[in-house]
Amino acid sequence: MSFGVVMLCHTALDRAAQVARHWARHGCPVVIHLDRRVPDRERDGLVQALTDLPDVRFSDRVACEWGMFGLVQATILAASRMLADFPQVGHVFLASGSCLPIRPVRDLERFLDANPHTDFIESVTTADVGWTVGGLNKERFTLRFPFSWKKQRRLFDLYVRLQRRLGLHRRIPDGIVPHLGSQWWCLTRASLEAILKHPDRSRYDRYFRRVWIPDESYFQTLVRQVSHRVESRSLTLAKFDFQGRPHIFYDDHLHLLRQSEAFAARKIWHSADLLYQTFLQNAEHAPRPAPNPGKIDRLFAKAVQRRVKGRPGLFMQSRFPNQGRGGNQSAAPYGVFEGFDALFQDFRPWLAQAVEGRVHGHLFASERVQFATGEAVFKGGLSDSATLRDYNPRSFLTSLIWNTRGETQCFQFGPSDVQEIAKFIAQDPNAMVFAVTGAFAVPLWRSGRSAHEVRGEVARLQKIEADLIALVDSPESKARMRRWTLGEFLENPAEPLQVIVDMLNPRVRQRRADLPRLLPLAGFSSFLQDLRNQGMQPVLMGDMPETLDSLPNGRAPVMSQPVE
Amino acid sequence: MCIRNEAQRLPFVLDHHRRMGVRHFLIVDNGSTDDSSAWLAAQADVSVWQTRASYKASRFGMDWLGWLLMRYGHGHWCLTLDADELLVYPHWQTRPLPALTEWLDRQGAPALGVLTLDLYPAGSVSQGDYQAGDDPLTLLHWFDSGNYQVQVQPKMGNLWIQGGVRARAFFAETPRRAPTLNKIPLVRWHWRYAYVNSTHALLPPRLNRVYATDGGMLTSGVLLHTKFLPGIIDRSAEEKARGEHFADASQYSGYYDRLTADPVMRSPASTKYTGWRQLEALGLMSRGGWV
């Protein structure tokens, strides 16, 4: 037994001729169907190129409009010719002009000889396919499609909508269950003959003439009626992009194609010289690497994913998402700390260790950017110039988070900083804002100036901080926030600090026993009272704990024992 | 391409794009006084137009190029470049331009967006020796990888990308004036199209949508910018005197002065160029599903 190849061709005829010659040279008869629309001059060229090969024949020609019945007709014409002209053919392998055999012909022959009664055709019921694009699955079979999708898109869409509106449905002929699958199959002589000589064929053909993309359903449906053994897979590797268009294989896919278990691949770029040369001339005897079809699947699945979902947090010349589509999202979770550095002597180094990340100072300080170790230029070339940063604070922050993917970033933020970034932070689902409200007053108190002198400043900063908290707390906000009034925080600093570590570094196993050292706060309560006496109302600080003045200054608060 | 005194860069830049599949070069020579004209005349695939008219008055050459595009570009994929720009895009070594443009055609994309990536040397810009035909990347292989500012310009719907090393080193106090880095150099041309300023934006505005707004990403490339070859110092002094490069050239005298002072642009945070895969990993270009 041997097999024959039916080739449906319409462009790159020089490549088609090369492939036809390859099949024929290895003993496979070939029948070529050439799209009716190909000019005679080109057809003559192809015929001429293959004239020395008696087992390469040409079938009658019909026009093959994509998505229309012509492609099925072409297949029927060429397959009939194959069955009639070459009685020794046991399987018919359907290929296109841009298919390339990627394994030795001998392999395919042996494979088919071992499975003489099996039809290799992807054939899946409409309910089970997940891969059709455009939302037309079942409707391919129940609506009429007289218009070309490629050339008469408007009419096509209009007519589909009209039929839906009017509730028009075609009846699916008795006895058939619609199946879909790759156009590229390999059927046995017995099955093909049974399909082509089926008593109901004219009825089926009439029906399929108005089905959309019948080349993906005609044989896939009818084979189920006649075949005893369908193996539902294509022997031809084909990958599709997110719009359902076939991917093209180029020279750089050589290694990948060599790892495929399929016998042919499409589509091959017409100028992929290396692929044609390798697979048509050298590969017949070359050793193959171990098959790894999963790798191919993963690569193309990832490509679709990348095209459709992009890379969250990246803004560049071919990705700039709208607000609702990721336009307000950075690349990774990060921590924003309001007030903490005013309370501890060594908060930043402590936090860096606890969350195993990078802890910057005030990135949005008005004079200059305070990168973690005071760098003038940070990763990716980010400058410490406040002017550059403030020109586009959102780009600054998203770049910083993007540039440091894989390392958690934290930074201090306070009411003295440039606030414009707050809007972005509030909308960013990756932002985690930790705030000890009112802590901004501590440095003012520690400056030694009197309540009278600083009351204006305290009021101003309090307003800014209140606005920020309201922004991040609003129902529209996507940032996560944990906040404590200064009073609440000082009651028991260990607990909030643990919350922070858990949120920013959820994988950490070992709870840290040591904590950062609080600054001495004895006298702060009376400072707040002085402010009140001056007529100012400090509200964000909450009620100071009565023990404040007796808090052991300069010592770490006691951490509760970890619960294992 | 519109050039002036580029005898040093032309051999490599033409060869780079020739190997990529450019079939013909249309070049406006704006009064070169070096060997550019003679060298170009000897090339089989180059057509040259000579003019001594003002570069600035022709909207920085765009009126000249616009006419050539209208007259000869209709229906073709056209690449509009400066002599110091080298196009790279995903898989460019294995997939020549026809492969890219067929892909763009299949995607229904009429144009390709790119980022201009300033490359600079390890030391001061005057160091090193560049001869005609040399690969500029042997001298220039550092760049800034993640300091770009992106915004949309609502009027034309195009992106406005600034940043990179020039913003960092020369425009930190006046970032608005930093060079525009987004370009749309590759377009399936129609005689009705027009570039608005340089190749940053096009009319009609729909052509400027070379970026995805739904969270996905489209295919894009990078123009490797080889401005900072050793000749830059003399050139900057000359450009400053000619005042032909900016609408209000006086505002850029500080820029020229800093360039003439032979700066070192590399910082500890600079990245060394290794190829397009690196640029893609860094998010400076994208395959956009073209694997």
mmCIF file with all atom_site columns, N, CA, C and O in Angstrom, chain B residues 97-115:
data_model
loop_
_atom_site.group_PDB
_atom_site.id
_atom_site.type_symbol
_atom_site.label_atom_id
_atom_site.label_alt_id
_atom_site.label_comp_id
_atom_site.label_asym_id
_atom_site.label_entity_id
_atom_site.label_seq_id
_atom_site.pdbx_PDB_ins_code
_atom_site.Cartn_x
_atom_site.Cartn_y
_atom_site.Cartn_z
_atom_site.occupancy
_atom_site.B_iso_or_equiv
_atom_site.pdbx_formal_charge
_atom_site.auth_seq_id
_atom_site.auth_comp_id
_atom_site.auth_asym_id
_atom_site.auth_atom_id
_atom_site.pdbx_PDB_model_num
ATOM 1  N N  . LEU B 1 97  ? 12.484 42.156 5.683  1.00 0.00 ? 97  LEU B N  1
ATOM 2  C CA . LEU B 1 97  ? 11.346 43.067 5.688  1.00 0.00 ? 97  LEU B CA 1
ATOM 3  C C  . LEU B 1 97  ? 10.094 42.532 4.991  1.00 0.00 ? 97  LEU B C  1
ATOM 4  O O  . LEU B 1 97  ? 8.988  42.745 5.484  1.00 0.00 ? 97  LEU B O  1
ATOM 5  N N  . PRO B 1 98  ? 10.234 41.821 3.845  1.00 0.00 ? 98  PRO B N  1
ATOM 6  C CA . PRO B 1 98  ? 8.998  41.304 3.232  1.00 0.00 ? 98  PRO B CA 1
ATOM 7  C C  . PRO B 1 98  ? 8.219  40.379 4.168  1.00 0.00 ? 98  PRO B C  1
ATOM 8  O O  . PRO B 1 98  ? 6.988  40.371 4.145  1.00 0.00 ? 98  PRO B O  1
ATOM 9  N N  . ALA B 1 99  ? 8.930  39.624 5.011  1.00 0.00 ? 99  ALA B N  1
ATOM 10 C CA . ALA B 1 99  ? 8.228  38.769 5.969  1.00 0.00 ? 99  ALA B CA 1
ATOM 11 C C  . ALA B 1 99  ? 7.469  39.628 6.967  1.00 0.00 ? 99  ALA B C  1
ATOM 12 O O  . ALA B 1 99  ? 6.309  39.344 7.306  1.00 0.00 ? 99  ALA B O  1
ATOM 13 N N  . LEU B 1 100 ? 8.111  40.705 7.415  1.00 0.00 ? 100 LEU B N  1
ATOM 14 C CA . LEU B 1 100 ? 7.458  41.601 8.372  1.00 0.00 ? 100 LEU B CA 1
ATOM 15 C C  . LEU B 1 100 ? 6.241  42.284 7.751  1.00 0.00 ? 100 LEU B C  1
ATOM 16 O O  . LEU B 1 100 ? 5.163  42.342 8.349  1.00 0.00 ? 100 LEU B O  1
ATOM 17 N N  . THR B 1 101 ? 6.423  42.798 6.535  1.00 0.00 ? 101 THR B N  1
ATOM 18 C CA . THR B 1 101 ? 5.315  43.545 5.943  1.00 0.00 ? 101 THR B CA 1
ATOM 19 C C  . THR B 1 101 ? 4.157  42.608 5.578  1.00 0.00 ? 101 THR B C  1
ATOM 20 O O  . THR B 1 101 ? 3.002  43.003 5.696  1.00 0.00 ? 101 THR B O  1
ATOM 21 N N  . GLU B 1 102 ? 4.460  41.376 5.204  1.00 0.00 ? 102 GLU B N  1
ATOM 22 C CA . GLU B 1 102 ? 3.367  40.428 4.968  1.00 0.00 ? 102 GLU B CA 1
ATOM 23 C C  . GLU B 1 102 ? 2.615  40.164 6.258  1.00 0.00 ? 102 GLU B C  1
ATOM 24 O O  . GLU B 1 102 ? 1.387  40.041 6.271  1.00 0.00 ? 102 GLU B O  1
ATOM 25 N N  . TRP B 1 103 ? 3.356  40.043 7.348  1.00 0.00 ? 103 TRP B N  1
ATOM 26 C CA . TRP B 1 103 ? 2.719  39.839 8.649  1.00 0.00 ? 103 TRP B CA 1
ATOM 27 C C  . TRP B 1 103 ? 1.831  41.041 8.993  1.00 0.00 ? 103 TRP B C  1
ATOM 28 O O  . TRP B 1 103 ? 0.694  40.886 9.423  1.00 0.00 ? 103 TRP B O  1
ATOM 29 N N  . LEU B 1 104 ? 2.372  42.250 8.790  1.00 0.00 ? 104 LEU B N  1
ATOM 30 C CA . LEU B 1 104 ? 1.581  43.445 9.097  1.00 0.00 ? 104 LEU B CA 1
ATOM 31 C C  . LEU B 1 104 ? 0.342  43.507 8.209  1.00 0.00 ? 104 LEU B C  1
ATOM 32 O O  . LEU B 1 104 ? -0.749 43.826 8.674  1.00 0.00 ? 104 LEU B O  1
ATOM 33 N N  . ASP B 1 105 ? 0.522  43.156 6.942  1.00 0.00 ? 105 ASP B N  1
ATOM 34 C CA . ASP B 1 105 ? -0.633 43.129 6.035  1.00 0.00 ? 105 ASP B CA 1
ATOM 35 C C  . ASP B 1 105 ? -1.696 42.162 6.548  1.00 0.00 ? 105 ASP B C  1
ATOM 36 O O  . ASP B 1 105 ? -2.882 42.481 6.571  1.00 0.00 ? 105 ASP B O  1
ATOM 37 N N  . ARG B 1 106 ? -1.258 40.986 6.961  1.00 0.00 ? 106 ARG B N  1
ATOM 38 C CA . ARG B 1 106 ? -2.232 39.997 7.442  1.00 0.00 ? 106 ARG B CA 1
ATOM 39 C C  . ARG B 1 106 ? -2.940 40.487 8.693  1.00 0.00 ? 106 ARG B C  1
ATOM 40 O O  . ARG B 1 106 ? -4.091 40.156 8.921  1.00 0.00 ? 106 ARG B O  1
ATOM 41 N N  . GLN B 1 107 ? -2.225 41.250 9.512  1.00 0.00 ? 107 GLN B N  1
ATOM 42 C CA . GLN B 1 107 ? -2.840 41.777 10.723 1.00 0.00 ? 107 GLN B CA 1
ATOM 43 C C  . GLN B 1 107 ? -3.729 42.986 10.426 1.00 0.00 ? 107 GLN B C  1
ATOM 44 O O  . GLN B 1 107 ? -4.366 43.518 11.320 1.00 0.00 ? 107 GLN B O  1
ATOM 45 N N  . GLY B 1 108 ? -3.699 43.450 9.184  1.00 0.00 ? 108 GLY B N  1
ATOM 46 C CA . GLY B 1 108 ? -4.439 44.654 8.859  1.00 0.00 ? 108 GLY B CA 1
ATOM 47 C C  . GLY B 1 108 ? -3.769 45.909 9.402  1.00 0.00 ? 108 GLY B C  1
ATOM 48 O O  . GLY B 1 108 ? -4.409 46.938 9.567  1.00 0.00 ? 108 GLY B O  1
ATOM 49 N N  . ALA B 1 109 ? -2.478 45.815 9.690  1.00 0.00 ? 109 ALA B N  1
ATOM 50 C CA . ALA B 1 109 ? -1.760 46.968 10.239 1.00 0.00 ? 109 ALA B CA 1
ATOM 51 C C  . ALA B 1 109 ? -1.088 47.729 9.103  1.00 0.00 ? 109 ALA B C  1
ATOM 52 O O  . ALA B 1 109 ? -0.293 47.149 8.373  1.00 0.00 ? 109 ALA B O  1
ATOM 53 N N  . PRO B 1 110 ? -1.380 49.016 8.947  1.00 0.00 ? 110 PRO B N  1
ATOM 54 C CA . PRO B 1 110 ? -0.782 49.779 7.843  1.00 0.00 ? 110 PRO B CA 1
ATOM 55 C C  . PRO B 1 110 ? 0.596  50.342 8.180  1.00 0.00 ? 110 PRO B C  1
ATOM 56 O O  . PRO B 1 110 ? 1.233  50.936 7.320  1.00 0.00 ? 110 PRO B O  1
ATOM 57 N N  . ALA B 1 111 ? 1.058  50.165 9.430  1.00 0.00 ? 111 ALA B N  1
ATOM 58 C CA . ALA B 1 111 ? 2.310  50.814 9.818  1.00 0.00 ? 111 ALA B CA 1
ATOM 59 C C  . ALA B 1 111 ? 2.932  50.092 11.006 1.00 0.00 ? 111 ALA B C  1
ATOM 60 O O  . ALA B 1 111 ? 2.261  49.355 11.722 1.00 0.00 ? 111 ALA B O  1
ATOM 61 N N  . LEU B 1 112 ? 4.222  50.352 11.198 1.00 0.00 ? 112 LEU B N  1
ATOM 62 C CA . LEU B 1 112 ? 4.957  49.774 12.332 1.00 0.00 ? 112 LEU B CA 1
ATOM 63 C C  . LEU B 1 112 ? 5.478  50.904 13.220 1.00 0.00 ? 112 LEU B C  1
ATOM 64 O O  . LEU B 1 112 ? 6.126  51.826 12.739 1.00 0.00 ? 112 LEU B O  1
ATOM 65 N N  . GLY B 1 113 ? 5.193  50.796 14.513 1.00 0.00 ? 113 GLY B N  1
ATOM 66 C CA . GLY B 1 113 ? 5.706  51.780 15.462 1.00 0.00 ? 113 GLY B CA 1
ATOM 67 C C  . GLY B 1 113 ? 7.042  51.340 16.025 1.00 0.00 ? 113 GLY B C  1
ATOM 68 O O  . GLY B 1 113 ? 7.285  50.153 16.204 1.00 0.00 ? 113 GLY B O  1
ATOM 69 N N  . VAL B 1 114 ? 7.927  52.303 16.282 1.00 0.00 ? 114 VAL B N  1
ATOM 70 C CA . VAL B 1 114 ? 9.227  51.981 16.860 1.00 0.00 ? 114 VAL B CA 1
ATOM 71 C C  . VAL B 1 114 ? 9.591  52.993 17.936 1.00 0.00 ? 114 VAL B C  1
ATOM 72 O O  . VAL B 1 114 ? 9.018  54.073 18.025 1.00 0.00 ? 114 VAL B O  1
ATOM 73 N N  . LEU B 1 115 ? 10.563 52.592 18.735 1.00 0.00 ? 115 LEU B N  1
ATOM 74 C CA . LEU B 1 115 ? 11.185 53.504 19.692 1.00 0.00 ? 115 LEU B CA 1
ATOM 75 C C  . LEU B 1 115 ? 12.582 53.822 19.179 1.00 0.00 ? 115 LEU B C  1
ATOM 76 O O  . LEU B 1 115 ? 13.299 52.929 18.734 1.00 0.00 ? 115 LEU B O  1
#
